[in-house]
Amino acid sequence: MQAFTRRQTLQAGAALAGAALVARQGRADIVAKDVAPPVLTIESGASLRVLRPSKFVQGDETVYLENAKKFTAMTGVPVQVDFEGWEDLRPKIAVAANVGDGPDVVLAWSDEPHKYVDKVVDLTDLATYLGERYGGWWPMAEKYGTRDGKWIAMPIGAAGGRVVYRKSWLNEAGYDAVPTDLDGFLQLCTKLKAIGHPAGLALGNAVGDGNAWCNWVVWAHGGAMVDENDQVIINSPETIEALKYAKALYETFIPGTLSWLDPANNKAFLAGEIGLTQNGISIYYAAKNSEDANVRALAEDIYHAKMPIGPVGRPTERALVLNQMVFAYSKYPNAAKEFLRFMMEHEQYDPYLNACIGYWNHPLQAYDASAVWSADPKHEPFKHVLKDALWDSYRGTIRPESAAVLADFVIVQMVASVCAGQASPEEAAAEADRRIRRYYRS
Amino acid sequence: MAVSATSFGAGRSEPIWLVRLFDWKPFLIFMCMLPALGLLLLFLTYPLGLGVWLAFTDTQIGRSGEFVGLWNYESLWHDRIFWMSVTNTLLYTFVATVGKFALGLWLALILNNYIPFKSFVRAIVLIPWIVPTVLSAIAFWWIYDPQFSIISYVLVDVLGWRDTYIDFLGTPWNARFSLIAANIWRGIPFVAICLLAGLQTISPSLYEAAMIDGATAWQRFWHITLPMLLPILAVVLTFSVIFTFTDFQLVYAITRGGPVNSTHLMATLAFQRAIPGGQLGEGAAIAVAMIPFLVAATVFSYFALANRKWQQGGRDD
């Protein structure tokens, strides 16, 4: 097999991308500075295995696979992409890391790469190049990607939970828009319940949705897992206030949310069972692209808004970052890095971003100009998911301990145990404190 | 001839030490057992030993740990979720096993009688056992869905017996019993088919003799079927208890231990802590904590049910 040099790859990439650009109309121009990419010679005979989470929007899978195929066509490196259920991604990665064999490239959750710092390939050269070429990384992307100044992973995108609601039902409840404060939001949910179109937010061990709103509610009230010095401070009056609010909000939900995993609110919303939830843009995407005319009509009625702001006075939404990393056991690290670079170049990334209609939010600032953000006003609330977000170990540093706390759903279960009536807010906060301290034991 | 006999004896050299070694019976037995022993050591003793060792360390995924003594166990001792998983496991095992045996025995008795399409029906009965667990778990996941459950649909929308949908997996007790029901459904065929095999070994002449003596159906069951079935019952019970106690797939696929950890079994909690949570040491400690329960269950089934004197021709006291 022929070993391709960086330049050959680039030339072929540019040619193909040019053709793709002509084919797709209405694309905004992404400003890409002329920066020399790192010199990476693809190993001869290389082949790649990529492990990533399954799609929630079809475009995420289709265009990702198309791009991977383009990479194979240009470099001759076969790429096998495996899609894994969201909750099963972590165990798969853990086994691969411990055994030292498995996928070369992994698209892992948020802070997951920080559990494998000494088992991944250094991506600093690549990330620096991409940052310089595309207007810089959002600070949040850098936070997730780096450790001690070294890039251990590179976000490909971030999904954000925004309020997803049915406008007609919101109007029926007497509202024009989703209130931006916590009390107003609670009142809205109470009224939605009264008119028979309750809200529903996931409280099961849901990687995306559960973590999204449970962290939001704690942060919005000023609570946090750890302080700036990584001291555990979860058991605070602010957290207890947050738990009381969550319980009150839970009373307005449709029954059954305690068992909801990530797909549950999508299904319930599309079936007309709930009038409001917190989710990515996937519900709107599913409705818009449904084969069922009734469901397609629903898309007209679906609107998005940012989550309300609590006493802390700033947005406190979380971003579910999809973080690309290359395992050090890979026999073809250069091929893997070239693959990552190829996927992030605008010829591939912009069509991908557009196909996801904003489900994955861009980590590189130049993609603010992408057509996806102006194509439909309903995409707009998702434009700055990553820019606005707080990180999972908020106030502290991202480290293996914080990744483990997240993977063990400690915050979600703290909120859920109060909502379920299993524990008082004080008990739940104390229990979470005990669990988090166990992880943070040095 | 005596000369030649002497020369024959003298000409035969002493067997070399290797031959003598292999002629030595204990050594030969040991050598013959070595392959099996090797497999046992490699696939059973090593993983078990590693598990026990990991439980004494604070090993995490991607980071080798240090010996911490009983720290993991101490931490579990104060862990509400761990104790809940212990009681869940005991409850799950007890209720599901009783259910499986009651229904399985009943099914076996029915299948042992003459029924039309006997072989076909027996094949059908095996289906829950044959279907991969994850597939049946996904089916149950839909059956128990809070919004799209077929049971809720029938009760609320078709029959109108209820006003609200049943929250199968959203409240702790509903979720526990939903899982137990799924486990019973899955386990019945194993019990039924094994007991059916046992039933078929009972000589019909015993029943005929009893009927001549005027025994009722209940008396025949109590005095013939049950005692004759007891040895196989003990074996099946032991297996069933072990399978149920260590069940993982059904719970993990349907609830993942939720809502709020209230359906975690020891096996799922061990996995949750060790693999997604990354705390291999703690997960191993939970897994090791299952061993005493399993040994106790096995010893109980074996001694309480199987080792009856009458089975060896003696009399029970």
mmCIF file of C-alpha atoms in Angstrom, chain A residues 218-342:
data_model
loop_
_atom_site.group_PDB
_atom_site.id
_atom_site.type_symbol
_atom_site.label_atom_id
_atom_site.label_comp_id
_atom_site.label_asym_id
_atom_site.label_seq_id
_atom_site.Cartn_x
_atom_site.Cartn_y
_atom_site.Cartn_z
ATOM 1 C CA VAL A 218 -27.220 22.793 41.052
ATOM 2 C CA TRP A 219 -25.032 25.361 39.291
ATOM 3 C CA ALA A 220 -27.920 27.768 38.758
ATOM 4 C CA HIS A 221 -28.373 27.953 42.533
ATOM 5 C CA GLY A 222 -24.671 28.502 43.136
ATOM 6 C CA GLY A 223 -23.841 24.947 44.145
ATOM 7 C CA ALA A 224 -20.854 23.051 42.796
ATOM 8 C CA MET A 225 -19.178 19.722 43.220
ATOM 9 C CA VAL A 226 -15.756 21.134 44.063
ATOM 10 C CA ASP A 227 -14.186 24.553 44.567
ATOM 11 C CA GLU A 228 -11.302 26.091 42.647
ATOM 12 C CA ASN A 229 -8.826 23.972 44.630
ATOM 13 C CA ASP A 230 -10.739 20.759 43.977
ATOM 14 C CA GLN A 231 -12.032 20.591 47.531
ATOM 15 C CA VAL A 232 -15.419 18.872 47.711
ATOM 16 C CA ILE A 233 -18.134 21.434 48.508
ATOM 17 C CA ILE A 234 -21.269 19.729 47.222
ATOM 18 C CA ASN A 235 -22.931 19.605 50.638
ATOM 19 C CA SER A 236 -23.765 23.303 50.745
ATOM 20 C CA PRO A 237 -26.885 25.417 51.413
ATOM 21 C CA GLU A 238 -26.892 26.299 47.698
ATOM 22 C CA THR A 239 -27.070 22.644 46.687
ATOM 23 C CA ILE A 240 -29.881 22.039 49.174
ATOM 24 C CA GLU A 241 -31.806 24.992 47.721
ATOM 25 C CA ALA A 242 -31.237 23.514 44.267
ATOM 26 C CA LEU A 243 -32.558 20.150 45.397
ATOM 27 C CA LYS A 244 -35.677 21.745 46.850
ATOM 28 C CA TYR A 245 -36.273 23.497 43.548
ATOM 29 C CA ALA A 246 -35.678 20.278 41.601
ATOM 30 C CA LYS A 247 -38.218 18.477 43.766
ATOM 31 C CA ALA A 248 -40.793 21.219 43.141
ATOM 32 C CA LEU A 249 -40.073 21.037 39.416
ATOM 33 C CA TYR A 250 -40.323 17.248 39.470
ATOM 34 C CA GLU A 251 -43.849 17.515 40.878
ATOM 35 C CA THR A 252 -44.881 19.085 37.566
ATOM 36 C CA PHE A 253 -43.398 16.288 35.431
ATOM 37 C CA ILE A 254 -45.156 13.465 33.660
ATOM 38 C CA PRO A 255 -44.900 10.226 35.712
ATOM 39 C CA GLY A 256 -42.047 7.886 34.864
ATOM 40 C CA THR A 257 -39.146 10.288 34.419
ATOM 41 C CA LEU A 258 -37.129 8.517 37.123
ATOM 42 C CA SER A 259 -36.568 5.654 34.709
ATOM 43 C CA TRP A 260 -35.902 7.816 31.662
ATOM 44 C CA LEU A 261 -32.666 7.268 29.780
ATOM 45 C CA ASP A 262 -31.544 9.542 26.940
ATOM 46 C CA PRO A 263 -34.045 8.507 24.241
ATOM 47 C CA ALA A 264 -37.101 8.619 26.551
ATOM 48 C CA ASN A 265 -37.887 12.341 26.405
ATOM 49 C CA ASN A 266 -37.448 12.339 22.625
ATOM 50 C CA LYS A 267 -40.031 9.563 22.288
ATOM 51 C CA ALA A 268 -42.438 11.111 24.773
ATOM 52 C CA PHE A 269 -42.180 14.561 23.180
ATOM 53 C CA LEU A 270 -42.739 13.286 19.647
ATOM 54 C CA ALA A 271 -45.682 11.196 20.827
ATOM 55 C CA GLY A 272 -47.279 14.364 22.238
ATOM 56 C CA GLU A 273 -47.051 13.108 25.822
ATOM 57 C CA ILE A 274 -45.055 16.079 27.072
ATOM 58 C CA GLY A 275 -45.082 19.764 26.179
ATOM 59 C CA LEU A 276 -41.606 20.728 27.383
ATOM 60 C CA THR A 277 -38.281 19.087 28.008
ATOM 61 C CA GLN A 278 -34.595 19.826 28.006
ATOM 62 C CA ASN A 279 -32.794 18.277 25.067
ATOM 63 C CA GLY A 280 -30.504 18.770 22.115
ATOM 64 C CA ILE A 281 -31.893 19.692 18.738
ATOM 65 C CA SER A 282 -32.532 16.017 17.949
ATOM 66 C CA ILE A 283 -36.276 16.150 18.664
ATOM 67 C CA TYR A 284 -36.755 18.969 16.186
ATOM 68 C CA TYR A 285 -34.550 17.131 13.696
ATOM 69 C CA ALA A 286 -36.548 13.925 14.048
ATOM 70 C CA ALA A 287 -39.841 15.761 13.598
ATOM 71 C CA LYS A 288 -38.597 17.738 10.622
ATOM 72 C CA ASN A 289 -37.300 14.659 8.846
ATOM 73 C CA SER A 290 -40.036 12.241 9.826
ATOM 74 C CA GLU A 291 -41.766 10.193 7.160
ATOM 75 C CA ASP A 292 -45.013 10.611 9.045
ATOM 76 C CA ALA A 293 -46.782 13.784 7.871
ATOM 77 C CA ASN A 294 -48.373 14.314 11.295
ATOM 78 C CA VAL A 295 -44.991 14.257 13.002
ATOM 79 C CA ARG A 296 -43.563 16.554 10.321
ATOM 80 C CA ALA A 297 -46.323 19.030 11.050
ATOM 81 C CA LEU A 298 -45.246 18.951 14.677
ATOM 82 C CA ALA A 299 -41.887 20.495 13.734
ATOM 83 C CA GLU A 300 -43.684 23.811 13.079
ATOM 84 C CA ASP A 301 -44.777 23.872 16.700
ATOM 85 C CA ILE A 302 -41.403 22.983 18.218
ATOM 86 C CA TYR A 303 -39.357 25.881 19.572
ATOM 87 C CA HIS A 304 -36.136 26.169 21.519
ATOM 88 C CA ALA A 305 -34.980 28.479 24.285
ATOM 89 C CA LYS A 306 -32.052 28.741 26.628
ATOM 90 C CA MET A 307 -32.445 27.321 30.117
ATOM 91 C CA PRO A 308 -33.440 29.882 32.765
ATOM 92 C CA ILE A 309 -30.783 31.680 34.735
ATOM 93 C CA GLY A 310 -30.608 31.207 38.500
ATOM 94 C CA PRO A 311 -29.406 33.444 41.340
ATOM 95 C CA VAL A 312 -25.812 33.131 40.112
ATOM 96 C CA GLY A 313 -26.784 35.407 37.230
ATOM 97 C CA ARG A 314 -25.107 33.564 34.364
ATOM 98 C CA PRO A 315 -26.070 30.672 32.101
ATOM 99 C CA THR A 316 -25.296 27.395 33.829
ATOM 100 C CA GLU A 317 -25.935 24.878 31.125
ATOM 101 C CA ARG A 318 -23.651 21.966 30.631
ATOM 102 C CA ALA A 319 -22.260 20.840 27.302
ATOM 103 C CA LEU A 320 -21.911 17.196 26.486
ATOM 104 C CA VAL A 321 -18.597 17.304 24.686
ATOM 105 C CA LEU A 322 -17.629 14.652 22.201
ATOM 106 C CA ASN A 323 -13.904 14.388 22.629
ATOM 107 C CA GLN A 324 -11.690 12.678 20.069
ATOM 108 C CA MET A 325 -8.624 10.840 21.283
ATOM 109 C CA VAL A 326 -6.045 8.436 19.885
ATOM 110 C CA PHE A 327 -4.971 5.547 22.073
ATOM 111 C CA ALA A 328 -1.222 5.166 22.426
ATOM 112 C CA TYR A 329 -1.464 1.447 21.758
ATOM 113 C CA SER A 330 -2.526 2.222 18.187
ATOM 114 C CA LYS A 331 -0.060 0.923 15.638
ATOM 115 C CA TYR A 332 -0.905 3.783 13.305
ATOM 116 C CA PRO A 333 -0.872 6.983 15.367
ATOM 117 C CA ASN A 334 0.004 9.161 12.367
ATOM 118 C CA ALA A 335 -2.854 7.754 10.321
ATOM 119 C CA ALA A 336 -5.145 8.327 13.284
ATOM 120 C CA LYS A 337 -4.021 11.923 13.673
ATOM 121 C CA GLU A 338 -4.362 12.549 9.963
ATOM 122 C CA PHE A 339 -7.863 11.133 10.170
ATOM 123 C CA LEU A 340 -8.744 13.534 12.971
ATOM 124 C CA ARG A 341 -7.277 16.468 11.066
ATOM 125 C CA PHE A 342 -9.126 15.478 7.927
#
